[in-house]
Coordinates of C-alpha atoms in Angstrom, one line a residue:
M15 CA 5.1 127.8 163.3
T16 CA 2.6 127.6 161.2
H17 CA 2.3 125.8 157.9
E18 CA 0.5 125.7 154.9
I19 CA -1.6 122.5 154.2
A20 CA -0.6 121.4 150.5
F21 CA -4.2 120.6 149.1
P22 CA -5.8 118.0 148.3
L23 CA -6.3 116.1 151.5
P24 CA -6.6 113.2 151.7
R25 CA -10.6 111.8 150.8
L26 CA -12.3 109.4 149.9
V27 CA -14.0 109.1 146.0
K28 CA -15.8 106.3 144.7
S29 CA -15.3 103.8 142.5
G30 CA -18.1 102.1 141.1
S31 CA -19.5 100.4 143.7
A32 CA -16.3 100.2 145.2
T33 CA -14.7 103.2 147.5
L34 CA -11.0 104.5 147.8
L35 CA -9.0 106.3 150.0
E36 CA -7.3 109.0 147.5
V37 CA -3.6 110.9 149.2
D38 CA -2.3 113.5 147.2
G39 CA -4.5 113.0 144.4
A40 CA -4.2 109.2 144.0
P41 CA -5.4 106.1 145.0
F42 CA -3.5 104.8 148.3
L43 CA -4.1 101.1 149.7
I44 CA -2.8 101.2 152.8
R45 CA -1.0 97.2 153.5
G46 CA -1.0 98.1 157.6
G47 CA -0.5 96.9 161.0
E48 CA -1.5 98.2 163.9
L49 CA 0.2 99.0 166.9
G50 CA 0.0 97.3 170.2
N51 CA -1.6 100.0 172.7
S52 CA 1.5 100.4 174.3
S53 CA 3.9 100.6 171.2
S54 CA 3.3 103.9 170.6
E55 CA 6.1 106.0 172.2
R56 CA 9.5 106.4 170.4
A57 CA 11.5 104.7 172.8
Y58 CA 9.9 101.8 172.4
L59 CA 9.5 101.2 168.5
E60 CA 12.5 102.9 167.0
P61 CA 13.5 99.7 167.0
F62 CA 10.9 98.4 164.7
W63 CA 10.3 100.6 161.9
P64 CA 13.6 98.7 159.8
K65 CA 11.2 95.6 160.8
L66 CA 7.6 97.1 159.7
Q67 CA 9.3 98.0 156.4
R68 CA 11.0 94.6 155.5
M69 CA 6.9 93.8 156.6
G70 CA 6.3 96.3 152.7
L71 CA 4.2 98.1 155.0
N72 CA 2.9 101.6 153.5
T73 CA 0.8 102.8 156.7
V74 CA 0.7 102.4 160.8
V75 CA -2.5 102.3 162.6
A76 CA -0.9 103.9 165.7
P77 CA -2.9 104.6 169.1
I78 CA -2.6 108.4 170.7
Y79 CA -3.5 108.4 173.9
W80 CA -5.4 111.2 175.5
D81 CA -4.1 111.1 179.1
V82 CA -0.9 111.6 177.5
I83 CA -1.4 115.0 175.5
E84 CA -3.9 116.6 178.1
P85 CA -2.1 115.1 181.6
V86 CA -3.9 118.7 182.7
E87 CA -6.9 120.2 181.9
G88 CA -6.5 122.6 178.8
R89 CA -2.9 121.9 178.7
F90 CA -1.6 120.0 175.7
D91 CA 1.6 118.1 175.1
F92 CA 2.3 116.4 171.3
T93 CA 5.5 115.1 172.2
L94 CA 4.1 111.4 171.4
V95 CA 2.5 113.1 168.3
D96 CA 5.2 114.5 166.3
E97 CA 7.8 111.9 167.3
L98 CA 5.5 109.3 165.1
L99 CA 5.3 112.2 162.9
A100 CA 9.2 112.3 162.6
D101 CA 9.7 108.4 162.6
A102 CA 6.5 107.8 160.2
R103 CA 8.3 110.1 157.8
R104 CA 11.6 108.9 158.3
S105 CA 10.8 105.5 157.3
G106 CA 8.6 106.6 154.2
M107 CA 5.2 105.5 155.9
R108 CA 1.7 107.4 156.5
L109 CA -0.3 106.8 159.8
V110 CA -3.8 105.8 160.5
P111 CA -3.8 107.4 164.5
L112 CA -6.3 105.5 166.8
W113 CA -8.0 108.6 169.5
F114 CA -7.7 106.7 172.4
G115 CA -10.3 109.2 173.9
S116 CA -13.4 108.8 176.3
W117 CA -13.6 104.7 175.3
K118 CA -11.4 102.2 174.2
N119 CA -12.4 98.2 174.1
S120 CA -15.6 99.7 175.9
M121 CA -13.2 101.2 178.8
S122 CA -12.2 104.8 179.5
C123 CA -9.0 104.0 180.1
Y124 CA -7.5 106.2 178.9
A125 CA -9.1 109.0 179.4
P126 CA -7.1 111.4 181.5
A127 CA -6.3 111.5 185.8
W128 CA -8.2 114.7 185.4
V129 CA -11.2 112.9 184.0
K130 CA -10.9 110.4 186.0
A131 CA -11.3 111.4 189.5
D132 CA -14.1 113.4 189.2
V133 CA -16.4 110.9 188.7
A134 CA -19.6 113.9 189.5
R135 CA -18.2 116.4 186.7
F136 CA -17.6 113.0 184.5
P137 CA -20.5 110.9 185.2
R138 CA -19.4 107.0 184.7
A139 CA -22.1 104.9 183.2
R140 CA -23.6 102.6 186.1
T141 CA -25.6 99.3 186.4
P142 CA -28.9 98.7 187.3
Q143 CA -27.5 98.8 191.0
S144 CA -26.1 101.8 190.4
E145 CA -22.6 100.7 190.2
A146 CA -20.6 102.9 188.7
L147 CA -18.6 101.0 186.0
E148 CA -14.6 102.6 184.0
I149 CA -17.0 103.8 181.3
L150 CA -18.2 107.2 180.8
S151 CA -21.6 107.8 180.6
P152 CA -22.4 108.9 176.8
F153 CA -25.5 110.2 178.7
A154 CA -23.0 113.9 180.4
A155 CA -22.6 116.4 177.8
A156 CA -19.5 117.3 179.9
N157 CA -17.5 114.0 179.4
A158 CA -18.3 114.1 175.4
E159 CA -17.6 118.0 175.7
A160 CA -13.9 117.3 177.5
D161 CA -12.9 114.6 174.4
A162 CA -14.7 116.5 171.4
R163 CA -11.5 120.0 173.4
A164 CA -9.2 117.3 173.1
F165 CA -9.6 115.9 169.3
A166 CA -10.2 119.3 168.1
A167 CA -6.8 120.5 169.8
L168 CA -5.3 117.3 168.3
M169 CA -6.6 117.6 164.7
A170 CA -5.8 121.5 165.0
H171 CA -2.1 120.3 165.6
L172 CA -1.7 118.5 163.4
R173 CA -3.6 121.0 160.5
E174 CA -0.4 123.2 161.3
V175 CA 2.5 119.9 162.0
D176 CA 1.1 118.0 159.1
P177 CA 0.7 119.7 155.6
Q178 CA 2.5 116.4 154.3
H179 CA -0.7 114.9 154.9
T180 CA 1.2 111.8 156.6
V181 CA -1.6 111.1 158.9
V182 CA -4.6 109.6 155.5
M183 CA -7.2 108.5 158.0
M184 CA -8.3 109.0 161.6
Q185 CA -9.9 106.7 163.9
V186 CA -12.5 108.5 166.9
E187 CA -12.6 105.5 169.4
N188 CA -11.7 102.4 170.3
E189 CA -14.2 99.3 170.1
I190 CA -17.0 101.5 172.3
G191 CA -19.4 98.8 173.5
M192 CA -21.3 98.7 176.8
I193 CA -20.6 95.2 179.1
P194 CA -22.0 93.8 181.1
E195 CA -25.1 95.1 180.1
A196 CA -27.0 96.3 177.3
R197 CA -27.4 99.7 177.8
D198 CA -26.0 102.7 180.9
F199 CA -28.4 102.7 184.0
C200 CA -27.2 106.4 184.9
A201 CA -30.4 108.8 185.9
E202 CA -29.7 110.6 182.9
A203 CA -29.9 107.5 180.4
V204 CA -33.0 105.9 182.6
T205 CA -34.6 109.2 182.2
A206 CA -33.7 108.9 179.0
F207 CA -35.4 105.7 177.9
E208 CA -38.4 106.0 179.6
G209 CA -38.4 109.6 177.4
P210 CA -39.5 110.0 173.7
V211 CA -37.9 108.5 171.2
P212 CA -35.8 111.3 168.7
K213 CA -37.3 113.3 165.8
M214 CA -34.8 112.5 164.0
L215 CA -35.2 108.7 164.4
M216 CA -38.9 109.0 164.1
D217 CA -38.5 110.6 160.9
Y218 CA -35.7 108.0 159.3
L219 CA -39.1 105.4 160.3
H220 CA -41.3 107.1 159.0
G221 CA -39.6 109.0 156.1
T222 CA -38.8 107.1 152.5
S223 CA -35.3 106.8 152.6
G224 CA -35.9 103.4 155.8
D225 CA -35.4 100.3 154.3
N226 CA -38.4 98.1 154.7
G227 CA -35.8 95.0 155.0
S228 CA -33.7 96.6 157.5
L229 CA -32.9 95.5 161.1
L230 CA -34.6 99.0 162.8
R231 CA -37.7 98.8 160.9
Q232 CA -38.7 95.4 161.4
R233 CA -38.1 96.0 165.3
W234 CA -39.9 98.8 164.8
M235 CA -42.6 97.4 162.6
T236 CA -43.1 94.2 164.2
A237 CA -44.2 96.5 167.6
G238 CA -46.6 98.4 166.0
Q239 CA -45.5 101.1 164.1
A240 CA -46.0 103.4 166.6
P241 CA -46.2 107.1 165.3
S242 CA -43.7 108.0 168.3
G243 CA -43.1 107.1 172.4
S244 CA -40.8 106.0 174.7
W245 CA -38.1 103.2 173.0
T246 CA -39.9 100.7 174.6
E247 CA -43.0 101.5 172.9
V248 CA -41.5 102.7 169.6
F249 CA -39.1 99.0 169.5
G250 CA -40.3 96.5 171.3
D251 CA -39.6 95.4 175.5
S252 CA -36.0 93.4 174.8
F253 CA -32.0 93.7 175.6
Q254 CA -32.4 94.6 170.9
T255 CA -34.0 97.5 172.0
E256 CA -31.7 99.0 175.0
E257 CA -29.0 97.8 172.4
I258 CA -30.0 100.5 169.8
F259 CA -31.1 103.1 172.4
Q260 CA -27.2 102.8 173.7
A261 CA -25.8 102.6 170.1
W262 CA -27.9 106.2 169.3
H263 CA -26.3 107.7 172.7
F264 CA -22.7 106.0 171.7
A265 CA -23.4 107.6 167.9
T266 CA -24.6 110.9 168.9
Y267 CA -21.4 111.6 171.2
V268 CA -19.2 110.1 168.7
Q269 CA -20.7 113.0 166.3
T270 CA -19.4 115.7 169.0
V271 CA -16.5 114.4 169.0
T272 CA -15.7 113.4 165.3
A273 CA -17.7 117.0 164.2
A274 CA -15.0 119.0 166.6
G275 CA -12.0 117.6 165.1
R276 CA -13.1 117.6 161.3
A277 CA -14.1 121.4 162.2
E278 CA -10.1 121.6 162.4
L279 CA -9.1 119.4 159.9
D280 CA -11.6 117.2 157.4
L281 CA -9.3 114.0 157.2
P282 CA -11.8 110.7 156.5
M283 CA -12.6 109.1 160.2
Y284 CA -14.3 105.9 161.0
T285 CA -14.4 104.4 164.1
N286 CA -14.3 100.2 165.0
A287 CA -15.9 97.5 166.7
A288 CA -15.1 95.1 168.5
L289 CA -17.5 92.0 167.1
I290 CA -20.4 89.2 169.0
R291 CA -19.4 85.5 169.7
P292 CA -21.0 83.1 168.4
G293 CA -24.5 83.0 170.3
A294 CA -24.0 86.4 172.6
Q295 CA -26.7 89.1 173.0
P296 CA -26.8 92.0 174.1
G297 CA -24.7 92.9 177.2
Q298 CA -22.4 89.6 176.5
Y299 CA -20.4 91.3 174.4
P300 CA -19.5 95.4 173.9
S301 CA -22.7 96.1 173.1
A302 CA -24.3 99.0 171.4
G303 CA -20.8 100.1 169.4
P304 CA -20.6 100.2 164.9
L305 CA -21.7 96.6 164.5
P306 CA -23.4 96.0 161.4
H307 CA -26.4 94.9 162.6
L308 CA -26.7 98.8 163.9
A309 CA -25.5 100.9 160.9
E310 CA -28.4 102.5 160.3
I311 CA -28.6 103.7 163.8
W312 CA -24.2 104.7 163.7
R313 CA -25.2 106.2 159.9
L314 CA -27.6 108.3 161.7
G315 CA -26.1 109.4 165.2
A316 CA -23.0 110.1 163.4
P317 CA -23.5 111.6 159.7
A318 CA -19.8 113.3 160.6
L319 CA -18.0 110.0 160.2
D320 CA -17.1 108.8 156.4
F321 CA -17.6 104.2 157.6
I322 CA -17.8 101.8 160.5
A323 CA -15.4 98.9 160.3
P324 CA -14.7 95.5 162.1
D325 CA -12.2 94.6 164.4
I326 CA -11.9 91.0 163.2
Y327 CA -10.1 88.0 165.2
F328 CA -12.7 85.0 164.7
P329 CA -12.1 82.6 161.8
N330 CA -15.2 83.3 159.8
F331 CA -13.6 86.9 157.9
A332 CA -15.0 87.1 155.4
E333 CA -18.7 86.6 156.6
W334 CA -17.6 89.6 158.4
A335 CA -16.4 91.1 155.8
D336 CA -18.5 91.2 153.6
A337 CA -21.5 91.8 156.4
Y338 CA -20.3 95.7 156.8
V339 CA -19.5 95.6 153.1
A340 CA -23.3 95.1 152.8
S341 CA -23.8 97.5 155.6
G342 CA -23.0 100.7 153.2
N343 CA -19.9 101.2 154.0
P344 CA -16.6 100.6 152.2
L345 CA -14.5 98.2 154.3
F346 CA -11.2 99.0 156.3
V347 CA -10.0 96.5 158.7
P348 CA -8.0 98.1 161.4
E349 CA -7.5 95.0 163.9
A350 CA -6.9 91.5 162.4
L351 CA -5.4 88.6 164.0
R352 CA -1.8 88.3 163.3
T353 CA -1.2 84.6 162.2
V354 CA -0.3 83.2 159.1
D355 CA -4.0 83.5 157.9
A356 CA -3.7 87.4 158.0
A357 CA -1.5 87.2 154.5
A358 CA -4.6 85.0 152.9
N359 CA -7.5 87.8 154.5
A360 CA -5.2 90.2 153.5
L361 CA -5.7 89.1 149.8
Y362 CA -9.3 88.6 150.5
T363 CA -9.7 92.2 152.2
F364 CA -8.9 94.1 148.4
G365 CA -9.6 91.8 146.4
K366 CA -13.2 91.0 147.9
H367 CA -13.8 94.6 148.3
A368 CA -11.3 96.8 146.9
A369 CA -10.7 97.6 150.8
L370 CA -9.3 100.5 151.8
G371 CA -6.7 98.7 153.9
F372 CA -5.8 95.9 155.9
S373 CA -3.7 96.0 159.6
P374 CA -2.7 93.1 161.3
F375 CA -2.2 93.7 165.4
S376 CA 0.5 94.5 167.3
I377 CA 2.5 94.5 164.2
E378 CA 5.6 94.8 165.7
S379 CA 5.4 91.4 167.3
V380 CA 4.9 89.3 164.4
E381 CA 7.9 87.0 164.4
G382 CA 9.0 83.7 162.1
H383 CA 6.1 82.0 159.8
A384 CA 4.1 84.3 160.2
Q385 CA 5.9 87.3 158.8
A386 CA 7.3 86.4 155.8
M387 CA 3.9 85.6 155.4
I388 CA 2.8 88.9 155.7
A389 CA 5.2 90.3 153.8
G390 CA 4.6 87.2 151.1
A391 CA 1.0 88.5 151.1
Y392 CA 1.8 92.6 151.2
D393 CA 4.4 92.3 148.4
V394 CA 1.2 91.0 145.9
I395 CA -0.5 93.6 147.2
A396 CA 1.8 96.3 146.1
Q397 CA 2.7 95.0 142.9
L398 CA -1.2 94.6 142.3
T399 CA -1.9 98.0 143.3
P400 CA -2.6 99.6 140.4
L401 CA -4.9 96.4 138.5
I402 CA -7.0 96.8 142.0
V403 CA -7.1 100.4 141.8
A404 CA -8.2 100.2 138.0
H405 CA -10.7 97.5 139.0
A406 CA -12.7 98.4 141.8
G407 CA -16.4 98.2 142.1
D408 CA -16.8 96.9 138.8
G409 CA -16.8 93.4 139.2
S410 CA -14.3 92.4 137.2
M411 CA -11.9 91.3 140.7
T412 CA -12.5 88.9 143.3
G413 CA -10.6 87.0 146.4
L414 CA -10.4 83.9 147.4
L415 CA -10.9 82.5 151.2
P416 CA -11.2 78.9 151.9
P417 CA -15.5 78.6 152.8
T418 CA -14.5 75.7 155.5
A419 CA -11.8 74.8 157.7
D420 CA -12.7 70.9 155.5
M421 CA -13.1 71.4 152.3
R422 CA -14.4 68.1 150.1
Y423 CA -15.0 69.5 147.2
P424 CA -13.9 72.7 145.5
H425 CA -15.4 76.3 146.5
R426 CA -17.2 77.4 143.5
I427 CA -17.5 81.0 141.9
R428 CA -19.2 82.8 139.5
F429 CA -16.9 85.2 138.2
G430 CA -18.3 87.0 134.7
D431 CA -18.5 84.9 131.7
V432 CA -16.7 81.8 133.8
I433 CA -17.2 80.2 136.8
L434 CA -14.4 79.2 139.1
H435 CA -13.4 76.3 141.1
A436 CA -11.0 77.0 143.5
S437 CA -9.4 74.7 146.0
F438 CA -7.1 75.3 148.6
E439 CA -3.9 73.5 149.7
Q440 CA -2.9 74.5 153.8
A441 CA 0.6 72.1 153.9
P442 CA 3.4 71.6 151.1
A443 CA 1.9 69.2 148.8
P444 CA 3.7 65.9 148.3
A445 CA 7.3 65.0 147.1
L446 CA 5.6 63.4 143.5
A447 CA 6.1 65.8 141.3
D448 CA 5.3 69.2 140.1
G449 CA 1.3 70.4 140.0
V450 CA 0.7 67.6 142.0
I451 CA -2.3 68.6 144.6
N452 CA -2.0 68.1 148.3
E453 CA -6.1 67.3 147.9
T454 CA -6.8 67.5 151.7
G455 CA -4.6 70.9 152.3
Q456 CA -3.8 69.1 155.7
A457 CA -0.3 67.5 156.4
A458 CA 0.7 65.7 159.6
G459 CA 3.7 67.6 161.7
V460 CA 4.2 69.9 158.8
E461 CA 3.2 74.2 159.8
Y462 CA 0.2 75.4 158.6
L463 CA 0.4 77.7 155.2
P464 CA -2.4 80.4 154.5
A465 CA -3.9 79.9 151.5
G466 CA -6.2 83.3 149.4
A467 CA -5.9 84.5 146.4
I468 CA -6.6 87.9 144.2
V469 CA -8.1 87.2 141.0
I470 CA -8.9 89.8 138.2
A471 CA -10.7 89.6 134.8
T472 CA -8.2 92.1 133.1
G473 CA -10.1 91.3 129.1
P474 CA -12.2 88.9 127.5
D475 CA -10.9 84.9 129.4
E476 CA -7.6 87.1 131.0
L477 CA -7.0 86.5 133.9
V478 CA -4.5 87.4 137.0
V479 CA -3.9 85.7 139.6
G480 CA -1.8 86.8 143.0
G481 CA -1.8 84.6 146.4
I482 CA -1.2 81.7 147.7
G483 CA -2.3 77.6 147.7
V484 CA -4.5 78.1 145.5
T485 CA -5.6 75.6 142.3
L486 CA -8.5 77.1 139.5
T487 CA -9.9 75.3 137.0
F488 CA -12.4 76.8 134.7
A489 CA -16.3 75.7 133.8
D490 CA -18.6 77.6 131.0
P491 CA -22.3 78.6 132.6
T492 CA -23.9 77.2 130.0
H493 CA -22.1 73.7 129.5
R494 CA -21.9 74.5 126.5
E495 CA -18.0 74.2 125.8
T496 CA -15.2 73.4 127.5
V497 CA -12.6 75.9 129.8
G498 CA -9.0 75.5 128.8
I499 CA -5.8 77.5 129.4
L500 CA -4.6 78.9 126.5
S501 CA -1.0 79.9 127.9
C502 CA -0.2 81.2 131.8
E503 CA 2.8 82.6 132.8
E504 CA 4.6 83.4 136.2
G505 CA 6.2 87.3 136.8
R506 CA 6.3 90.2 138.6
Y507 CA 4.9 93.9 138.6
D508 CA 7.3 96.7 138.9
E509 CA 7.3 100.2 140.4
A510 CA 5.6 101.6 137.1
G511 CA 3.4 98.5 137.1
N512 CA 5.0 96.9 133.9
W513 CA 4.8 93.3 133.6
Q514 CA 7.9 91.2 133.9
H515 CA 8.0 87.6 132.5
L516 CA 9.5 84.8 134.5
R517 CA 8.9 82.0 133.0
W518 CA 5.7 80.4 131.2
L519 CA 4.1 77.5 133.0
N520 CA 2.1 75.3 130.2
G521 CA 3.3 72.4 131.5
D522 CA 3.6 70.1 134.8
Q523 CA 2.9 73.6 136.3
T524 CA -0.7 74.1 134.4
H525 CA -1.4 69.8 134.9
Q526 CA -0.5 69.7 131.3
G527 CA -3.2 72.6 131.0
R528 CA -6.1 72.0 132.9
H529 CA -5.8 74.2 136.6
V530 CA -4.0 77.3 137.5
R531 CA -2.0 76.9 140.7
L532 CA -0.6 78.8 143.3
E533 CA 2.0 76.4 145.7
P534 CA 1.2 75.9 148.7
G535 CA 4.1 78.4 150.8
H536 CA 5.4 80.8 147.5
F537 CA 3.3 84.0 147.2
T538 CA 3.2 84.2 143.2
I539 CA 1.6 86.1 140.7
Q540 CA -0.1 84.6 137.0
R541 CA -1.2 85.6 133.9
A542 CA -3.4 83.0 131.8
K543 CA -5.6 83.1 128.9
L544 CA -8.4 81.0 129.0
Y545 CA -10.3 80.3 126.0
R546 CA -13.0 77.8 125.3
Y547 CA -13.7 74.2 122.8
S548 CA -16.2 72.1 122.5

């Protein structure tokens, strides 16, 4: 049965310096959770939907497996897809499907059996010793064509069965990367590496669109700015050159798959990356994937993608999130640690970067304290969504995370015409008096708490602060006046975006007008008015 698609389709739109996802004509922030790799089937997932609702999700990020939907070449079974759609709709949620096609975490474990078993037709990547890897080679046209046909069939099916736009975005492949080498050494790859750098890439290096500060141009310039030549002649003889080469061919492969899918249903599309462990060199991590230092290559080689995305499992969350935005992307975090820190990281993601969305991994398995903290953070984000959307990309909003595990001094941020001094508490405060700060942020034998906040300037000297475990004091950057707190109140925003006052906090809770404090272990939203005196 053919259904008529409701328009407009989900799309990405600019808002100042930010990019927003628009669904059914309205901005939509993804409060997501990614399912475990083997958790998309109805029989397993069905009992978890109520839990996901209680956690405040509005979107589930769910794998779709190539081997399941095309068990026999050219014969498709979309039962998994149809059940996910039906169950998400019944639960009031959207979907971001993950296409587990040619690659998942570098490997080709979700390729169908008819692909895996026919190595002659569907070649593998190889080591320098010519050993075959469990990785489909991006240098084989047959691999890309088979993947593209399957992905196009999936998108054509969604066009027919999802006129409601339950699916708001698509991920193409999953954590693409070469390992344990920086590049593929199959015969076709060796020939390509020794052959000329593609004209499109050389034109970019020579053209005005190139940024002299970019890593790609730096490597070209350091190697002598050759007008053309082999990859080593243009970029030098190094593992870094091998990674650039491999990234180009991964990107052009993904372009083939993505373009085939968008020709059927033009939804926003991205691909994601496993990040680099400190000190690791190309070949020691999943190399050549959509990483920040390779963003230019991916944009050139895969223009059908809207952006690239990080899977952030390292403690320096803010550093990685900032790197992806700096490389020219809107921020979407499709995978993140599901510890209690996920709550604070979510607040930072939306507050600092007006992100498309945030999504802890294996969300169905989150329990206990971490589950409660994620639910609390998503409640704050849901309440603040109209403000986040209204202030996206205009410089009037930021996110706060502890920059180090043990801060001796408050974190300083220039925010408009004030300086924020932020202290973070990651353990319950001593039982002394209301408003007393636990300055070390730690306490022996007490469960670790997240700390983070969204800060929005809603007018001159007017702030909305939402989060947990953060204390703010304020300073005038000119040092000519003292910045005090005129008033502070706690409350909630209702579903219509209207403020519902709960209580005034001008006494102990603000340390008699000296700070704005979001207590540790408890998510709150406060509105503060500042004033200046000398």
